[in-house]
Amino acid sequence: MKRIIVIFMFMLLVCGTGFAQVYLDPNASVSERVEDLLGRMSLDEKIGQMTQADRTALSSNSDIATYYLGSILSGGGAAPSDNTPAGWADMYDGYQQSALSTSLGIPLIYGVDAVHGHNNLKNAVIFPHNIGLGCTRNPELIRRAAEVTAIEVAATGVDWNFSPCIAVARDERWGRTYEAFGETAELAQSLGEAAVKGFQGDTLADASTVLACAKHYVADGGTRGGVDQGNAVMTEEELRAIHLPGYISAIEQGVGTVMASYSSWNGEKLHGYKYLLTDVLKVELGFEGFVVSDWAAIDQLDGDYSSDVETSINAGIDMVMVPYDYKNFISTLKTLVQDGSVTEDRIDDAVRRILTQKIKLGLFENPLTDRSLFALVGSDEHREVARQCVRESLVLLKRKDDVLPLPKTNTRILVAGSNANNIGYQCGGWTINWQGGSGNITEGTTILEGMQNAAPNADIVFSEDGEFNNTDADYSVVVIGETPYAESAGDRADLSLTKTEVNLVKKMKELGKPVVVILVSGRPLIIEPILHFTDAIIAAWLPGTEGDGVSDVLFGDYQPIGLLSTTWPGSMDQIPINFGDTDYDPLYAYGYGITSLEDSPAGSGPILESAIVVEDASEIEVTFNKAINDPAPLSNLVFSISGSQSGEIGYSGVVLKENDGTTIVITLQGSVVPGESLSLQYVSGSLQSEDGGMLEPFGPVNVYNTAKAAALALPGKIEAEDYSDMFGIDTENTSDDGGGLNVGWIDDGDWMEYYINPQASGTYMLYLRIASESNAGIIKLTVDDRIVGSRTLPVTGGWQTWQTINQITGFAAGEQTLRVTAEKGGFNLNWLQFDLVVSVDDENELPEQYSLEQNYPNPFNPSTIIEYSIPEYSSVKLKVFNMLGQELGVLIDKFQDAGTYRVSFSTDRYEAVAPSGVYFYTLSAGSKTFTRKMLLLK
Ligand code: BGC
Ligand code: BGC
């Protein structure tokens, strides 16, 4: 109130008479005030209103007055050095004083990305990112969350929030998937609208409301391949059906601003797209607020800067987030107006729109920070709202009977994983820094701390990497997922869990106790490799600072109610996959979520949980939600199994797997092809759960084929830790050149498998990077049980004393699994490098009359037949050489008549010197000599 009076008196002084200037009269209508003010403004003042600079680009506060800047923003992480509410308020008020010092005294509008709470401000409450909020399906809660965010933002003086992001994220590879409420227009509409309502309140003039910004217009989440700032290739019908409805709802809710998208629609950038920005958004949808550009986005338009400005302003951008060289923007736009390239009408339209929002915000009446709101920032009351958002956003993906809720007493729980005790990780991108951070970047409760709070009497032990001195426990909780990222830095072609994460889950499962996995991620991850080793899985998204919300459900104080806001793909090759697709067969469908912790009724039949091809691809393991009755009746179960490449696949037996009794193992007759898709149907039988329920026939269902890892191309280098499967080993940090991990703890009989794809058949020189303290290990390389190399390793004299040794080996081209077995352990392996020594694929041309056929079979093991023809009586020699050019033997040495001859060659005679690889045979007939290569694969 005091402030209002001060300004009022200041204005009295300036103009002498009450509100002679209509634009200052709070009782005049908004449009009267806007028209009055517009009428008083010079071109420079108008262009200034259309200019937004980042605070880090300001050369001095006085530039705000000198250039009549209409707006300042803090980009991601651009907090004042005193990152407290008071620090922000001081900064804001300082800028505002400069704006008010101009003759018209038009206040600034200050913008931030408070996309999950006031995330640039230290110790503000941080909400789950939108993808999690989408799972709550609770518009009222989302409205309340936005209201809380608005209060915390307004408390720091800031007027404008570049939120909500109402993207419809159609491809999980997109790094901004988590900023979207989900993959459907419906969620963008209902929750986007709720967020706008929460930010803007009933009246923008309220001290605790802020101007909202629906972004990024339009189809930012529809780009091809999920590329950030990419190209949305689609018909207008699709654009309108999927990506536009969120804007229609936001506009109906009165959203004050819309941010244009960096992306393109069918090759044309949105920032220059007049049809979409003006004809559709402003004219057709009747949007009366203003359109702000994205950060330096107009610079991406074709042509020079002048053309960028001309195109974007004429297309309908009202305010440009320059954000650096505002002087250049201003002078460029001025020249364009002076030479008629941009009309004064267009400028007036833009400025009218901007001023309208400023007046509605009450900025002329209350330009400075309302510091009375400080006390609410990060308050318990606000954290409680965020905690509710967390628990409602959790999606229970999988649960076996009895596993959840966890008991709070008389229990020992092992907690592992890099996302269990890391505030930065659980907040994700757009937290304190643009890209987010690790560790205690702001105040909050980690998921681990939440568990400890919920069950103070339980023995909860934490080890990030799962190394526990005492592994005796009742449960394991493994918290894994993604590390923070924002925007393009989060675009990822592969959403698989890391090998370390998969192994951690396996390792915990080996303890024989139930494993609960909590996924902390900005999008669905490919969890098929762990599905089988878990008893419950919770998608916690990026929950923010209130880790207590996770334990609320984990320990059963609340039932899980979250439903997937996005389809959960089973494999990368299913992406993009969205609700409504034809051929929709995801791991978990949009809208899925187990919403009860009650046990399924006794006597109900077992429900299929997962079917996976394991180990050497000769078995399928099928897991159910409850324990299976004694294996006796398993012999009469009838399945139908088929592979996309193998066709109908027979099986020779079904047994109950020993662990928790919920898994049966079907032994296949023969192996499946790596990468082929398999289906399984349960046709008939009498499989029962322990409590007497009968399994209903099911399927065909998709069987996850674990032999699916992307093949590593040869020649090339393979990191030892990039195995597709392993037995008995572990990884550790290496001090070898290049750092990273090495494989260690290799005992006799341990192995690693690498899924390789030699580009050519031939001999490869394999370089192995090894270290060993005192043991001479023995390494054996096999493909499908054929030995392709074997050797004794030298002792290097230390676990991190590295030496490169080499070994000749040979492969046929194509995808295959290489197993590296330690016949004798006691060494570490850092990498394997394969160089192509000689390929069998490039052959020289023969004169027509002669023919030296390819030997057959080729590749061969151990014998092959070499065929040749000669056109006339000649002296003939046929010799065989090894890959080092040493003569192995002479097969023919005599005169022969014209004709075709076949000679058998077997390596049995040369066993000691015949490892897998390339061999040469040379035919000399008369004066001519021809050479061919052949491949021995043992
Ligand atoms: C993002 C916007 C954000 C802006 C300002 C851009 O990089 O795309 O979403 O509002 O930066 O921080
Ligand atoms: C070393 C590992 C090694 C292991 C073998 C450890 O002390 O750090 O590199 O693999 O011993 O037991």
CSV table of N, CA, C and O in Angstrom, one decimal, residues 198-261:
chain,number,residue,atom,x,y,z
A,198,GLY,N,-3.7,-22.0,-12.4
A,198,GLY,CA,-2.9,-21.8,-11.2
A,198,GLY,C,-1.9,-20.7,-11.2
A,198,GLY,O,-1.8,-20.0,-10.2
A,199,PHE,N,-1.2,-20.5,-12.3
A,199,PHE,CA,-0.3,-19.4,-12.4
A,199,PHE,C,-0.9,-18.0,-12.4
A,199,PHE,O,-0.5,-17.1,-11.7
A,200,GLN,N,-2.0,-17.9,-13.2
A,200,GLN,CA,-2.6,-16.6,-13.4
A,200,GLN,C,-3.7,-16.3,-12.4
A,200,GLN,O,-4.1,-15.1,-12.3
A,201,GLY,N,-4.2,-17.3,-11.7
A,201,GLY,CA,-5.2,-17.0,-10.7
A,201,GLY,C,-6.4,-16.5,-11.3
A,201,GLY,O,-6.7,-16.5,-12.4
A,202,ASP,N,-7.2,-15.9,-10.4
A,202,ASP,CA,-8.5,-15.2,-10.8
A,202,ASP,C,-8.2,-13.9,-11.5
A,202,ASP,O,-8.8,-13.5,-12.4
A,203,THR,N,-7.2,-13.2,-10.9
A,203,THR,CA,-6.8,-12.0,-11.6
A,203,THR,C,-5.2,-11.9,-11.5
A,203,THR,O,-4.6,-12.1,-10.5
A,204,LEU,N,-4.7,-11.5,-12.7
A,204,LEU,CA,-3.3,-11.3,-12.8
A,204,LEU,C,-2.8,-10.2,-11.9
A,204,LEU,O,-1.6,-10.2,-11.5
A,205,ALA,N,-3.7,-9.3,-11.5
A,205,ALA,CA,-3.2,-8.1,-10.7
A,205,ALA,C,-2.9,-8.6,-9.2
A,205,ALA,O,-2.2,-7.9,-8.5
A,206,ASP,N,-3.3,-9.8,-8.9
A,206,ASP,CA,-3.0,-10.3,-7.5
A,206,ASP,C,-1.5,-10.4,-7.4
A,206,ASP,O,-0.8,-10.8,-8.3
A,207,ALA,N,-1.0,-10.0,-6.2
A,207,ALA,CA,0.4,-10.0,-5.9
A,207,ALA,C,1.0,-11.4,-6.1
A,207,ALA,O,2.2,-11.5,-6.3
A,208,SER,N,0.3,-12.4,-5.9
A,208,SER,CA,0.8,-13.8,-5.9
A,208,SER,C,0.6,-14.5,-7.2
A,208,SER,O,0.7,-15.8,-7.2
A,209,THR,N,0.2,-13.9,-8.2
A,209,THR,CA,0.0,-14.6,-9.5
A,209,THR,C,1.0,-14.1,-10.5
A,209,THR,O,1.6,-13.0,-10.3
A,210,VAL,N,1.2,-14.9,-11.5
A,210,VAL,CA,2.2,-14.5,-12.5
A,210,VAL,C,1.6,-14.8,-13.9
A,210,VAL,O,0.7,-15.6,-14.0
A,211,LEU,N,2.1,-14.1,-14.9
A,211,LEU,CA,1.7,-14.4,-16.3
A,211,LEU,C,2.2,-15.7,-16.7
A,211,LEU,O,3.4,-16.0,-16.5
A,212,ALA,N,1.3,-16.5,-17.4
A,212,ALA,CA,1.8,-17.8,-17.9
A,212,ALA,C,2.2,-17.7,-19.3
A,212,ALA,O,1.9,-16.7,-20.0
A,213,CYS,N,2.8,-18.8,-19.8
A,213,CYS,CA,3.2,-18.8,-21.2
A,213,CYS,C,3.1,-20.3,-21.7
A,213,CYS,O,3.8,-21.2,-21.2
A,214,ALA,N,2.2,-20.5,-22.6
A,214,ALA,CA,2.0,-21.8,-23.2
A,214,ALA,C,3.1,-22.0,-24.3
A,214,ALA,O,3.3,-21.1,-25.1
A,215,LYS,N,3.9,-23.1,-24.2
A,215,LYS,CA,5.0,-23.3,-25.1
A,215,LYS,C,5.1,-24.7,-25.5
A,215,LYS,O,4.6,-25.6,-24.7
A,216,HIS,N,5.8,-25.1,-26.5
A,216,HIS,CA,6.3,-24.2,-27.6
A,216,HIS,C,5.5,-24.4,-28.8
A,216,HIS,O,5.4,-25.5,-29.3
A,217,TYR,N,4.9,-23.3,-29.3
A,217,TYR,CA,3.9,-23.4,-30.3
A,217,TYR,C,4.6,-23.6,-31.7
A,217,TYR,O,5.4,-22.8,-32.0
A,218,VAL,N,4.3,-24.6,-32.3
A,218,VAL,CA,3.4,-25.7,-32.1
A,218,VAL,C,4.1,-27.0,-32.6
A,218,VAL,O,4.9,-26.9,-33.5
A,219,ALA,N,3.8,-28.1,-32.0
A,219,ALA,CA,4.3,-29.4,-32.4
A,219,ALA,C,5.8,-29.6,-32.1
A,219,ALA,O,6.5,-30.3,-32.8
A,220,ASP,N,6.2,-28.9,-31.1
A,220,ASP,CA,7.6,-29.1,-30.6
A,220,ASP,C,7.9,-30.6,-30.2
A,220,ASP,O,9.0,-31.1,-30.4
A,221,GLY,N,6.8,-31.3,-29.8
A,221,GLY,CA,7.0,-32.7,-29.4
A,221,GLY,C,6.7,-33.6,-30.5
A,221,GLY,O,6.6,-34.8,-30.3
A,222,GLY,N,6.5,-33.1,-31.7
A,222,GLY,CA,6.1,-34.0,-32.8
A,222,GLY,C,7.2,-34.1,-33.8
A,222,GLY,O,7.0,-34.6,-35.0
A,223,THR,N,8.4,-33.7,-33.5
A,223,THR,CA,9.5,-33.7,-34.5
A,223,THR,C,9.9,-35.1,-34.9
A,223,THR,O,9.9,-36.0,-34.0
A,224,ARG,N,10.3,-35.2,-36.1
A,224,ARG,CA,10.7,-36.5,-36.6
A,224,ARG,C,11.9,-37.1,-35.8
A,224,ARG,O,12.9,-36.3,-35.6
A,225,GLY,N,11.9,-38.3,-35.3
A,225,GLY,CA,13.0,-38.9,-34.6
A,225,GLY,C,13.1,-38.3,-33.2
A,225,GLY,O,14.1,-38.6,-32.5
A,226,GLY,N,12.2,-37.4,-32.8
A,226,GLY,CA,12.3,-36.8,-31.4
A,226,GLY,C,13.5,-35.9,-31.3
A,226,GLY,O,14.1,-35.7,-30.3
A,227,VAL,N,13.9,-35.3,-32.4
A,227,VAL,CA,15.0,-34.4,-32.4
A,227,VAL,C,14.6,-33.0,-31.9
A,227,VAL,O,13.6,-32.4,-32.3
A,228,ASP,N,15.3,-32.5,-30.9
A,228,ASP,CA,15.0,-31.2,-30.3
A,228,ASP,C,15.2,-30.1,-31.4
A,228,ASP,O,16.2,-30.2,-32.1
A,229,GLN,N,14.2,-29.2,-31.4
A,229,GLN,CA,14.3,-28.1,-32.4
A,229,GLN,C,14.2,-28.7,-33.9
A,229,GLN,O,14.6,-28.0,-34.8
A,230,GLY,N,13.7,-29.9,-34.0
A,230,GLY,CA,13.7,-30.5,-35.3
A,230,GLY,C,12.5,-30.2,-36.2
A,230,GLY,O,11.8,-29.1,-36.0
A,231,ASN,N,12.1,-31.1,-37.0
A,231,ASN,CA,11.1,-30.9,-38.0
A,231,ASN,C,9.9,-31.8,-37.8
A,231,ASN,O,10.0,-33.0,-37.8
A,232,ALA,N,8.7,-31.2,-37.6
A,232,ALA,CA,7.5,-32.0,-37.4
A,232,ALA,C,6.9,-32.3,-38.8
A,232,ALA,O,6.4,-31.3,-39.4
A,233,VAL,N,7.0,-33.5,-39.2
A,233,VAL,CA,6.5,-33.8,-40.6
A,233,VAL,C,5.2,-34.4,-40.4
A,233,VAL,O,5.1,-35.5,-39.9
A,234,MET,N,4.1,-33.7,-40.7
A,234,MET,CA,2.8,-34.2,-40.6
A,234,MET,C,1.8,-33.4,-41.3
A,234,MET,O,2.1,-32.2,-41.7
A,235,THR,N,0.6,-33.9,-41.5
A,235,THR,CA,-0.4,-33.2,-42.2
A,235,THR,C,-1.0,-32.1,-41.2
A,235,THR,O,-0.9,-32.2,-40.0
A,236,GLU,N,-1.7,-31.2,-41.8
A,236,GLU,CA,-2.3,-30.2,-40.9
A,236,GLU,C,-3.4,-30.8,-40.0
A,236,GLU,O,-3.6,-30.4,-38.9
A,237,GLU,N,-4.0,-31.8,-40.6
A,237,GLU,CA,-5.0,-32.5,-39.8
A,237,GLU,C,-4.4,-33.1,-38.5
A,237,GLU,O,-5.0,-33.0,-37.4
A,238,GLU,N,-3.3,-33.7,-38.7
A,238,GLU,CA,-2.6,-34.3,-37.5
A,238,GLU,C,-2.1,-33.2,-36.5
A,238,GLU,O,-2.3,-33.3,-35.3
A,239,LEU,N,-1.6,-32.2,-37.1
A,239,LEU,CA,-1.1,-31.0,-36.3
A,239,LEU,C,-2.3,-30.5,-35.4
A,239,LEU,O,-2.2,-30.3,-34.2
A,240,ARG,N,-3.4,-30.4,-36.1
A,240,ARG,CA,-4.6,-29.8,-35.4
A,240,ARG,C,-5.2,-30.8,-34.4
A,240,ARG,O,-5.7,-30.4,-33.3
A,241,ALA,N,-5.1,-32.1,-34.7
A,241,ALA,CA,-5.7,-33.1,-33.8
A,241,ALA,C,-4.8,-33.3,-32.6
A,241,ALA,O,-5.3,-33.6,-31.5
A,242,ILE,N,-3.5,-33.3,-32.7
A,242,ILE,CA,-2.6,-33.7,-31.6
A,242,ILE,C,-2.0,-32.5,-30.9
A,242,ILE,O,-1.9,-32.4,-29.7
A,243,HIS,N,-1.5,-31.6,-31.7
A,243,HIS,CA,-0.6,-30.5,-31.1
A,243,HIS,C,-1.3,-29.2,-30.9
A,243,HIS,O,-0.8,-28.4,-30.1
A,244,LEU,N,-2.4,-29.0,-31.5
A,244,LEU,CA,-3.1,-27.7,-31.3
A,244,LEU,C,-4.0,-27.6,-30.2
A,244,LEU,O,-4.2,-26.5,-29.5
A,245,PRO,N,-4.7,-28.7,-29.8
A,245,PRO,CA,-5.8,-28.6,-28.8
A,245,PRO,C,-5.3,-28.0,-27.5
A,245,PRO,O,-6.1,-27.2,-26.8
A,246,GLY,N,-4.1,-28.3,-27.1
A,246,GLY,CA,-3.6,-27.7,-25.8
A,246,GLY,C,-3.6,-26.2,-25.8
A,246,GLY,O,-3.9,-25.5,-24.8
A,247,TYR,N,-3.3,-25.6,-27.0
A,247,TYR,CA,-3.3,-24.1,-27.1
A,247,TYR,C,-4.8,-23.6,-27.1
A,247,TYR,O,-5.0,-22.5,-26.5
A,248,ILE,N,-5.7,-24.4,-27.7
A,248,ILE,CA,-7.1,-23.9,-27.6
A,248,ILE,C,-7.6,-23.8,-26.2
A,248,ILE,O,-8.1,-22.8,-25.8
A,249,SER,N,-7.2,-24.8,-25.4
A,249,SER,CA,-7.7,-24.8,-24.0
A,249,SER,C,-7.0,-23.7,-23.2
A,249,SER,O,-7.6,-23.0,-22.4
A,250,ALA,N,-5.6,-23.5,-23.5
A,250,ALA,CA,-4.9,-22.5,-22.7
A,250,ALA,C,-5.5,-21.1,-23.0
A,250,ALA,O,-5.6,-20.3,-22.2
A,251,ILE,N,-5.8,-20.9,-24.3
A,251,ILE,CA,-6.4,-19.6,-24.7
A,251,ILE,C,-7.7,-19.4,-24.0
A,251,ILE,O,-8.0,-18.3,-23.5
A,252,GLU,N,-8.5,-20.5,-24.0
A,252,GLU,CA,-9.8,-20.3,-23.4
A,252,GLU,C,-9.6,-20.0,-21.9
A,252,GLU,O,-10.4,-19.3,-21.3
A,253,GLN,N,-8.5,-20.4,-21.3
A,253,GLN,CA,-8.3,-20.2,-19.9
A,253,GLN,C,-7.6,-18.8,-19.7
A,253,GLN,O,-7.3,-18.4,-18.6
A,254,GLY,N,-7.4,-18.1,-20.9
A,254,GLY,CA,-6.9,-16.7,-20.8
A,254,GLY,C,-5.3,-16.6,-20.7
A,254,GLY,O,-4.8,-15.6,-20.2
A,255,VAL,N,-4.6,-17.6,-21.2
A,255,VAL,CA,-3.2,-17.5,-21.1
A,255,VAL,C,-2.7,-16.2,-21.8
A,255,VAL,O,-3.1,-15.9,-22.8
A,256,GLY,N,-1.8,-15.6,-21.1
A,256,GLY,CA,-1.3,-14.2,-21.5
A,256,GLY,C,-0.3,-14.3,-22.6
A,256,GLY,O,-0.2,-13.3,-23.4
A,257,THR,N,0.5,-15.3,-22.7
A,257,THR,CA,1.5,-15.4,-23.7
A,257,THR,C,1.7,-16.8,-24.3
A,257,THR,O,1.3,-17.8,-23.6
A,258,VAL,N,2.3,-16.8,-25.4
A,258,VAL,CA,2.6,-18.1,-26.1
A,258,VAL,C,4.0,-18.0,-26.6
A,258,VAL,O,4.4,-16.9,-27.1
A,259,MET,N,4.8,-19.0,-26.4
A,259,MET,CA,6.2,-19.0,-26.9
A,259,MET,C,6.2,-19.8,-28.2
A,259,MET,O,5.7,-21.0,-28.2
A,260,ALA,N,6.8,-19.3,-29.2
A,260,ALA,CA,7.0,-20.0,-30.5
A,260,ALA,C,8.0,-21.1,-30.3
A,260,ALA,O,8.9,-21.0,-29.5
A,261,SER,N,7.9,-22.1,-31.1
A,261,SER,CA,8.8,-23.2,-31.0
A,261,SER,C,10.0,-23.1,-32.0
A,261,SER,O,9.9,-22.6,-33.1
